[in-house]
Coordinates of C-alpha atoms in Angstrom, one line a residue:
X24 CA -19.1 11.6 28.1
X25 CA -19.1 13.9 25.0
X26 CA -19.7 17.6 25.3
X27 CA -22.2 19.1 22.9
X28 CA -22.3 22.8 22.0
X29 CA -25.9 23.9 21.3
X30 CA -26.3 27.2 19.4
X31 CA -29.9 28.4 19.4
X32 CA -31.2 32.0 19.8
X33 CA -34.7 31.0 21.1
X34 CA -34.5 30.6 24.9
X35 CA -37.2 28.0 25.2
X36 CA -35.7 25.8 22.4
X37 CA -32.2 26.2 23.9
X38 CA -33.4 25.2 27.4
X39 CA -35.3 22.2 26.0
X40 CA -32.3 20.9 24.1
X41 CA -30.0 21.4 27.1
X42 CA -32.4 19.4 29.4
X43 CA -32.9 16.6 26.8
X44 CA -29.2 16.1 26.1
X45 CA -28.2 16.3 29.8
X46 CA -30.9 13.7 30.5
X47 CA -29.0 11.4 28.1
X48 CA -25.7 12.0 30.0
X49 CA -24.1 14.5 27.6
X50 CA -22.4 17.6 28.9
X51 CA -24.0 20.6 27.3
X52 CA -22.6 24.1 26.6
X53 CA -25.0 26.7 25.1
X54 CA -24.7 29.9 23.1
X55 CA -27.5 32.2 22.0
X56 CA -25.9 33.6 18.8
X57 CA -23.3 32.5 16.3
X58 CA -20.5 34.8 17.5
X59 CA -20.8 33.4 21.0
X60 CA -20.8 29.9 19.7
X61 CA -17.7 30.4 17.6
X62 CA -15.9 31.8 20.6
X63 CA -16.8 28.7 22.6
X64 CA -15.3 26.4 20.0
X65 CA -11.8 27.4 21.1
X66 CA -12.7 27.9 24.8
X67 CA -14.2 24.5 25.4
X68 CA -13.5 20.8 24.4
X69 CA -16.4 20.1 22.1
X70 CA -17.4 16.7 20.7
X71 CA -20.4 17.8 18.5
X72 CA -22.0 21.1 17.5
X73 CA -25.8 21.4 17.2
X74 CA -26.6 24.8 15.6
X75 CA -29.6 26.6 14.2
X76 CA -29.0 28.0 10.7
X77 CA -30.7 31.4 11.3
X78 CA -28.9 33.1 14.1
X79 CA -28.0 36.7 15.1
X80 CA -24.5 38.2 14.7
X81 CA -23.1 35.1 12.9
X82 CA -25.3 32.6 11.1
X83 CA -25.1 28.8 11.0
X84 CA -22.9 28.9 7.9
X85 CA -20.4 31.1 9.7
X86 CA -20.4 28.6 12.6
X87 CA -19.9 25.7 10.1
X88 CA -17.0 27.5 8.5
X89 CA -15.4 28.2 11.9
X90 CA -15.8 24.6 13.0
X91 CA -14.1 23.2 9.8
X92 CA -11.2 25.7 10.4
X93 CA -10.8 24.9 14.1
X94 CA -11.3 21.1 13.9
X95 CA -12.2 19.4 10.6
X96 CA -13.2 16.2 12.3
X97 CA -15.8 17.9 14.6
X98 CA -19.3 16.9 13.5
X99 CA -22.0 19.6 13.0
X100 CA -25.7 19.0 12.9
X101 CA -27.8 22.0 11.7
X102 CA -31.4 22.8 12.6
X103 CA -33.6 24.6 10.2
X104 CA -37.3 25.8 10.0
X105 CA -39.7 24.1 7.6
X106 CA -39.4 25.7 4.1
X107 CA -35.6 26.2 4.2
X108 CA -34.6 22.6 3.5
X109 CA -32.6 23.7 0.4
X110 CA -30.5 25.8 2.7
X111 CA -29.9 22.9 5.0
X112 CA -28.9 20.7 2.1
X113 CA -26.4 23.4 1.1
X114 CA -25.0 23.2 4.7
X115 CA -24.5 19.5 4.4
X116 CA -22.6 20.0 1.1
X117 CA -20.4 22.5 2.9
X118 CA -19.5 20.0 5.6
X119 CA -22.3 19.6 8.1
X120 CA -23.0 16.0 9.2
X121 CA -26.8 16.2 8.7
X122 CA -29.7 18.5 9.3
X123 CA -33.0 18.5 11.2
X124 CA -36.2 20.3 10.2
X125 CA -38.1 22.0 13.0
X126 CA -40.2 20.8 14.7
X127 CA -38.4 17.4 15.2
X128 CA -38.7 14.4 17.3
X129 CA -36.2 14.4 20.1
X130 CA -35.6 10.6 19.7
X131 CA -34.6 11.2 16.1
X132 CA -32.2 13.9 17.4
X133 CA -30.6 11.6 19.9
X134 CA -30.1 8.8 17.3
X135 CA -28.6 11.3 14.9
X136 CA -26.2 12.7 17.5
X137 CA -25.1 9.2 18.5
X138 CA -24.5 8.3 14.9
X139 CA -22.5 11.5 14.3
X140 CA -20.3 11.0 17.3
X141 CA -19.7 7.3 16.4
X142 CA -18.8 8.3 12.8
X143 CA -16.5 11.0 14.0
X144 CA -14.7 8.6 16.4
X145 CA -14.2 6.1 13.6
X146 CA -12.9 8.7 11.2
X147 CA -10.5 10.0 13.8
X148 CA -9.2 6.5 14.5
X149 CA -8.8 5.7 10.9
X150 CA -7.0 8.7 9.6
X151 CA -3.4 7.7 9.3
X152 CA -4.0 4.9 11.8
X153 CA -5.4 2.0 9.8
X154 CA -3.0 -0.8 9.3
X155 CA -4.0 -1.3 5.6
X156 CA -3.5 2.4 4.9
X157 CA -0.1 2.4 6.6
X158 CA 1.0 -0.8 4.8
X159 CA -0.1 0.5 1.4
X160 CA 1.7 3.7 1.8
X161 CA 4.8 2.2 3.4
X162 CA 4.9 4.1 6.7
X163 CA 4.4 2.9 10.3
X164 CA 1.0 3.4 11.9
X165 CA 0.3 6.4 14.1
X166 CA -1.5 5.0 17.1
X167 CA -3.6 6.9 19.5
X168 CA -7.1 8.3 20.2
X169 CA -6.4 11.5 22.2
X170 CA -7.8 14.8 21.1
X171 CA -4.3 16.2 20.6
X172 CA -3.4 13.4 18.2
X173 CA -6.7 14.0 16.2
X174 CA -5.9 17.7 15.9
X175 CA -2.3 17.0 14.8
X176 CA -3.7 14.5 12.2
X177 CA -6.1 17.1 10.9
X178 CA -3.2 19.6 10.6
X179 CA -1.1 17.1 8.7
X180 CA -4.0 16.6 6.3
X181 CA -4.1 20.3 5.7
X182 CA -0.4 20.9 5.1
X183 CA 0.6 17.7 3.4
X184 CA -0.8 18.6 -0.1
X185 CA 1.1 21.9 -0.1
X186 CA 4.8 22.6 -0.5
X187 CA 5.0 24.5 2.8
X188 CA 8.0 24.0 5.0
X189 CA 7.1 22.3 8.3
X190 CA 8.9 22.6 11.6
X191 CA 8.0 19.8 14.1
X192 CA 8.6 20.5 17.8
X193 CA 8.6 17.8 20.3
X194 CA 10.6 16.0 23.0
X195 CA 12.9 13.1 22.1
X196 CA 10.9 9.9 21.6
X197 CA 7.6 11.5 20.6
X198 CA 7.8 10.2 17.0
X199 CA 8.6 13.3 15.0
X200 CA 10.0 11.3 12.1
X201 CA 6.7 9.3 12.0
X202 CA 4.7 12.5 11.5
X203 CA 7.2 13.8 8.9
X204 CA 6.7 10.5 6.9
X205 CA 3.0 11.0 7.1
X206 CA 3.3 14.5 5.7
X207 CA 5.3 13.1 2.8
X208 CA 3.1 10.1 2.0
X209 CA 0.0 12.3 2.0
X210 CA 1.6 14.8 -0.3
X211 CA 1.9 15.0 -4.1
X212 CA 5.5 13.9 -3.5
X213 CA 4.6 10.5 -2.2
X214 CA 6.0 8.8 -5.3
X215 CA 9.3 10.6 -4.7
X216 CA 12.0 9.7 -2.1
X217 CA 11.7 10.4 1.6
X218 CA 15.2 10.9 3.1
X219 CA 15.8 11.4 6.8
X220 CA 19.0 12.9 8.2
X221 CA 19.8 13.4 11.9
X222 CA 21.7 16.6 12.2
X223 CA 23.0 15.8 15.7
X224 CA 24.3 12.3 14.9
X225 CA 26.7 13.3 12.1
X226 CA 29.9 15.5 12.5
X227 CA 29.7 18.8 10.8
X228 CA 32.3 18.0 8.1
X229 CA 30.6 14.7 7.2
X230 CA 27.1 16.3 7.4
X231 CA 27.9 18.8 4.7
X232 CA 29.1 16.1 2.2
X233 CA 26.1 13.9 3.2
X234 CA 23.7 16.7 2.4
X235 CA 25.3 18.3 -0.6
X236 CA 27.5 15.6 -2.0
X237 CA 31.0 16.3 -3.3
X238 CA 33.1 16.4 -6.5
X239 CA 36.0 14.1 -7.2
X240 CA 39.2 15.5 -5.6
X241 CA 37.2 17.8 -3.3
X242 CA 39.2 16.5 -0.3
X243 CA 41.6 13.6 0.5
X244 CA 39.8 10.4 -0.2
X245 CA 37.2 11.9 -2.6
X246 CA 38.1 9.6 -5.5
X247 CA 34.8 9.9 -7.2
X248 CA 31.8 12.2 -7.4
X249 CA 29.2 11.5 -4.7
X250 CA 25.6 12.8 -4.9
X251 CA 24.3 14.3 -1.7
X252 CA 21.0 13.5 0.0
X253 CA 19.4 16.7 -1.1
X254 CA 20.1 15.9 -4.7
X255 CA 19.0 12.3 -4.3
X256 CA 15.7 13.5 -2.8
X257 CA 14.7 15.5 -5.9
X258 CA 10.9 15.6 -6.3
X259 CA 10.6 14.2 -2.7
X260 CA 11.0 15.2 0.9
X261 CA 14.1 15.7 3.1
X262 CA 13.5 15.4 6.9
X263 CA 16.1 17.3 8.9
X264 CA 15.9 15.9 12.4
X265 CA 17.4 17.8 15.3
X266 CA 18.1 20.8 13.1
X267 CA 18.7 22.9 16.3
X268 CA 22.1 21.2 16.5
X269 CA 23.1 22.1 13.0
X270 CA 26.3 24.2 12.5
X271 CA 25.6 27.9 11.6
X272 CA 27.6 27.6 8.3
X273 CA 25.4 24.7 7.2
X274 CA 22.3 26.6 8.3
X275 CA 23.1 29.3 5.8
X276 CA 23.4 26.7 3.0
X277 CA 20.1 25.1 4.1
X278 CA 18.5 28.6 3.9
X279 CA 19.6 28.9 0.3
X280 CA 18.2 25.5 -0.5
X281 CA 14.8 26.6 0.8
X282 CA 14.9 30.0 -0.8
X283 CA 16.4 29.1 -4.2
X284 CA 16.1 25.3 -4.5
X285 CA 19.7 25.0 -5.6
X286 CA 22.7 23.3 -4.1
X287 CA 26.5 23.2 -4.8
X288 CA 28.5 20.0 -4.2
X289 CA 31.5 20.3 -1.9
X290 CA 34.4 21.1 -4.3
X291 CA 32.0 22.2 -7.0
X292 CA 31.5 25.6 -8.5
X293 CA 28.1 25.4 -10.3
X294 CA 24.6 25.5 -8.9
X295 CA 22.5 22.5 -9.3
X296 CA 18.7 22.9 -9.5
X297 CA 16.7 20.6 -7.2
X298 CA 13.0 20.3 -6.2
X299 CA 12.7 19.2 -2.6
X300 CA 10.4 19.9 0.3
X301 CA 12.0 20.4 3.7
X302 CA 10.5 19.1 6.9
X303 CA 12.6 19.8 10.0
X304 CA 12.3 18.8 13.6
X305 CA 13.8 19.8 16.9
X306 CA 13.6 19.0 20.6
X307 CA 15.1 22.4 21.5
X308 CA 13.6 25.8 22.0
X309 CA 14.7 27.3 18.6
X310 CA 13.5 30.8 19.5
X311 CA 15.8 30.8 22.5
X312 CA 18.6 29.6 20.3
X313 CA 17.9 32.5 17.9
X314 CA 18.1 34.9 20.8
X315 CA 21.4 33.4 21.9
X316 CA 22.7 33.7 18.3
X317 CA 23.0 29.9 18.0
X318 CA 20.5 29.6 15.3
X319 CA 19.9 31.8 12.3
X320 CA 16.8 34.0 12.6
X321 CA 16.1 34.0 8.9
X322 CA 16.3 30.2 8.7
X323 CA 14.0 29.9 11.7
X324 CA 11.3 32.0 9.9
X325 CA 11.7 30.0 6.7
X326 CA 11.3 26.7 8.6
X327 CA 8.5 27.8 10.8
X328 CA 6.0 28.4 8.0
X329 CA 3.8 25.6 9.4
X330 CA 4.8 24.7 13.0
X331 CA 3.5 21.4 14.5
X332 CA 4.0 20.5 18.2
X333 CA 3.9 16.9 19.2
X334 CA 2.9 16.8 22.9
X335 CA 4.8 14.5 25.3
X336 CA 3.1 11.2 26.1
X337 CA 2.4 12.4 29.7
X338 CA 0.1 15.1 28.3
X339 CA -1.9 12.7 26.1
X340 CA -2.4 9.7 28.4
X341 CA -5.4 8.5 26.3
X342 CA -2.8 7.3 23.8
X343 CA -1.0 5.0 26.3
X344 CA -3.5 2.0 26.2
X345 CA -3.6 1.7 22.4
X346 CA 0.2 2.2 22.1
X347 CA 0.9 -0.3 24.8
X348 CA -1.4 -2.9 23.2
X349 CA 0.2 -2.3 19.8
X350 CA 3.7 -2.8 21.2
X351 CA 2.5 -5.8 23.1
X352 CA 1.1 -7.4 19.9
X353 CA 4.3 -6.6 18.1
X354 CA 6.7 -8.2 20.6
X355 CA 4.6 -11.1 21.4
X356 CA 4.6 -11.9 17.6
X357 CA 8.4 -11.4 17.4
X358 CA 9.2 -13.5 20.4
X359 CA 6.5 -16.0 19.4
X360 CA 4.7 -16.0 22.7
X361 CA 1.2 -15.9 21.3
X362 CA -1.4 -13.3 22.1
X363 CA -0.7 -11.2 25.2
X364 CA -2.7 -9.1 27.6
X365 CA -1.8 -6.4 30.1
X366 CA -3.1 -6.8 33.7
X367 CA -5.1 -4.0 35.2
X368 CA -2.3 -3.3 37.7
X369 CA 0.3 -3.1 34.8
X370 CA -1.9 -0.7 32.9
X371 CA -2.4 1.4 36.0
X372 CA 1.4 1.8 36.3
X373 CA 1.7 2.6 32.6
X374 CA -1.0 5.3 33.0
X375 CA 0.7 6.9 36.0
X376 CA 4.3 6.9 34.7
X377 CA 5.7 10.2 33.5
X378 CA 7.4 8.8 30.4
X379 CA 10.4 11.1 30.1
X380 CA 11.4 9.1 27.0
X381 CA 7.9 9.3 25.6
X382 CA 6.7 6.7 23.1
X383 CA 10.1 5.3 22.6
X384 CA 10.5 4.6 26.3
X385 CA 7.0 3.0 26.5
X386 CA 8.0 0.6 23.6
X387 CA 11.2 -0.4 25.4
X388 CA 9.3 -1.1 28.6
X389 CA 6.8 -3.3 26.8
X390 CA 9.4 -5.2 24.9
X391 CA 11.3 -6.0 28.2
X392 CA 8.0 -6.9 29.9
X393 CA 7.1 -9.4 27.2
X394 CA 10.4 -11.1 27.7
X395 CA 9.7 -11.4 31.4
X396 CA 6.0 -12.2 31.2
X397 CA 4.7 -15.7 31.8
X398 CA 1.4 -17.2 30.8
X399 CA 0.6 -14.5 28.2
X400 CA -0.1 -11.8 30.8
X401 CA 2.1 -8.8 31.5
X402 CA 1.9 -8.1 35.2
X403 CA 3.1 -5.0 37.1
X404 CA 6.3 -6.7 38.2
X405 CA 7.2 -7.5 34.6
X406 CA 7.4 -3.7 33.8
X407 CA 10.3 -3.0 36.1
X408 CA 8.7 0.3 37.2
X409 CA 8.2 0.8 40.9
X410 CA 5.7 3.2 42.6
X411 CA 8.7 5.0 44.2
X412 CA 10.3 5.6 40.8
X413 CA 7.0 7.0 39.5
X414 CA 6.7 9.4 42.5
X415 CA 10.4 10.5 42.1
X416 CA 10.0 11.1 38.4
X417 CA 6.7 13.0 38.8
X418 CA 8.4 15.2 41.5
X419 CA 11.0 16.2 38.9
X420 CA 8.3 18.0 37.0
X421 CA 7.7 20.4 40.0
X422 CA 9.7 23.6 39.2
X423 CA 12.4 24.5 41.7
X424 CA 12.7 28.0 40.5
X425 CA 10.2 30.9 40.4
X426 CA 7.5 32.1 42.9
X427 CA 6.6 29.8 45.7
X428 CA 3.0 29.9 44.6
X429 CA 3.9 28.4 41.2
X430 CA 5.9 25.6 42.8
X431 CA 3.0 24.8 45.2
X432 CA 0.5 24.8 42.4
X433 CA 2.6 22.4 40.3
X434 CA 3.0 20.0 43.3
X435 CA -0.7 20.3 44.0
X436 CA -1.6 19.3 40.4
X437 CA 0.5 16.1 40.7
X438 CA -1.0 15.2 44.1
X439 CA -4.6 15.9 43.0
X440 CA -4.1 14.0 39.7
X441 CA -2.8 10.9 41.6
X442 CA -5.5 11.1 44.3
X443 CA -8.4 11.5 41.8
X444 CA -7.1 8.6 39.7
X445 CA -6.9 6.5 42.9
X446 CA -10.4 7.3 44.0
X447 CA -11.9 6.7 40.5
X448 CA -10.3 3.3 40.6
X449 CA -11.6 2.7 44.1
X450 CA -15.2 3.6 43.0
X451 CA -15.1 1.7 39.7
X452 CA -15.2 5.0 37.8
X453 CA -18.3 6.3 39.6
X454 CA -17.8 10.0 39.5
X455 CA -20.6 10.8 41.9
X456 CA -19.2 8.6 44.6
X457 CA -15.7 9.9 43.9
X458 CA -16.8 13.5 44.3
X459 CA -18.3 12.5 47.7
X460 CA -15.1 10.8 48.9
X461 CA -13.0 13.8 47.7
X462 CA -15.4 16.3 49.2
X463 CA -15.7 18.4 46.1
X464 CA -18.7 19.2 43.9
X465 CA -19.5 16.9 40.9
X466 CA -18.8 19.8 38.5
X467 CA -15.4 20.5 40.1
X468 CA -14.4 16.9 39.8
X469 CA -15.4 16.8 36.1
X470 CA -13.3 20.0 35.5
X471 CA -10.3 18.4 37.2
X472 CA -10.7 15.1 35.3
X473 CA -10.6 17.0 32.0
X474 CA -7.8 19.3 33.1
X475 CA -5.6 16.4 34.2
X476 CA -6.7 14.2 31.2
X477 CA -8.0 11.4 33.4
X478 CA -11.0 10.6 31.2
X479 CA -11.8 6.9 31.3
X480 CA -15.0 4.8 31.0
X481 CA -16.9 5.6 34.1
X482 CA -20.3 5.4 35.7
X483 CA -22.3 8.0 37.7

């Protein structure tokens, strides 16, 4: 259930709102002034903000501004006393979802909250996710509904219209190029070319000529001038994937491209002016590479103007069901098997798997499963993933170095996560019954469900 942050300085009003909303099944966090409310925006996982406009320390407009900076998709409903409706209208113009004039009917409040939450969910799902949007702009859909993905999407919207250099961090298979394409197609450069180059897949000598081009006679076999990818991408975007593997000499040349927007072809002696945006990506810890003198510090700071981190799939499990269904639809259509479904047991295995290869690995598993599946239903046996393999893979995430307490804590998290998921399945998602079986308080169970990202449709 969604969490609502209520910011109200009057104790009686705050208590009434908390009781009313909790009675409808919402989790409620309260703050008695604007400063406290703003702090709780980053401390807690909020689904909607309900705030008075007139508050001590920081007013409702300060709260609204902070919300839009923290999470642009987070809906805000403002409350105002009679006679200040013009102020409330101003708040709506500045980004609030709607306003309520005190005193108000609680039924109207509940309807407004439900509408705001529904609208927010639809907006989050549609930004960069809609098939028609993706088809029109020519890039694949970004599928998912997790809070992490929504936040990344909001960040992409912010940075895309600028010329800022972006450095995307993420493990292999998380879809870094997909996000780079989204940045390009949402920018003013969308009508220009998008050119992707994998720095790790091309030998150093070839990579230089691929990037910068060469003049006739520059080396044996250079019988004619060749334009490089950077020159061909003029007025567009160049995506440098796995830049952490790039040779130090080439790093210096890329630094010059970013700083001066000029290149020189191999074998050439004159600078050529270009206009390109650089988006880079890496699955390595670049800061450690800088410390080890394997990556230029000045280039790192030039690339890291706007860092984005794509979490691994195991940390955003809410995205597994929609991704799995998307891949299922895709490969059923390709293999001409008709509509397909995933059995509950198959989905349970998908949700528990650690996905070291992330989205790419999930897609491969679904493609194989569709080939094996019979009768239009993918069953657990079709996935080729055993419970033992899941346990062994999860165990790999337990650190084998460091203090014993840290190792024990990591192992406990894995064990607790698996047990909670098992009991929730056993109780049909009833958290009250699950808490009784697990012999923990209801509040403790809710905290762990959030911490381990086990949120699913459930009953109480």
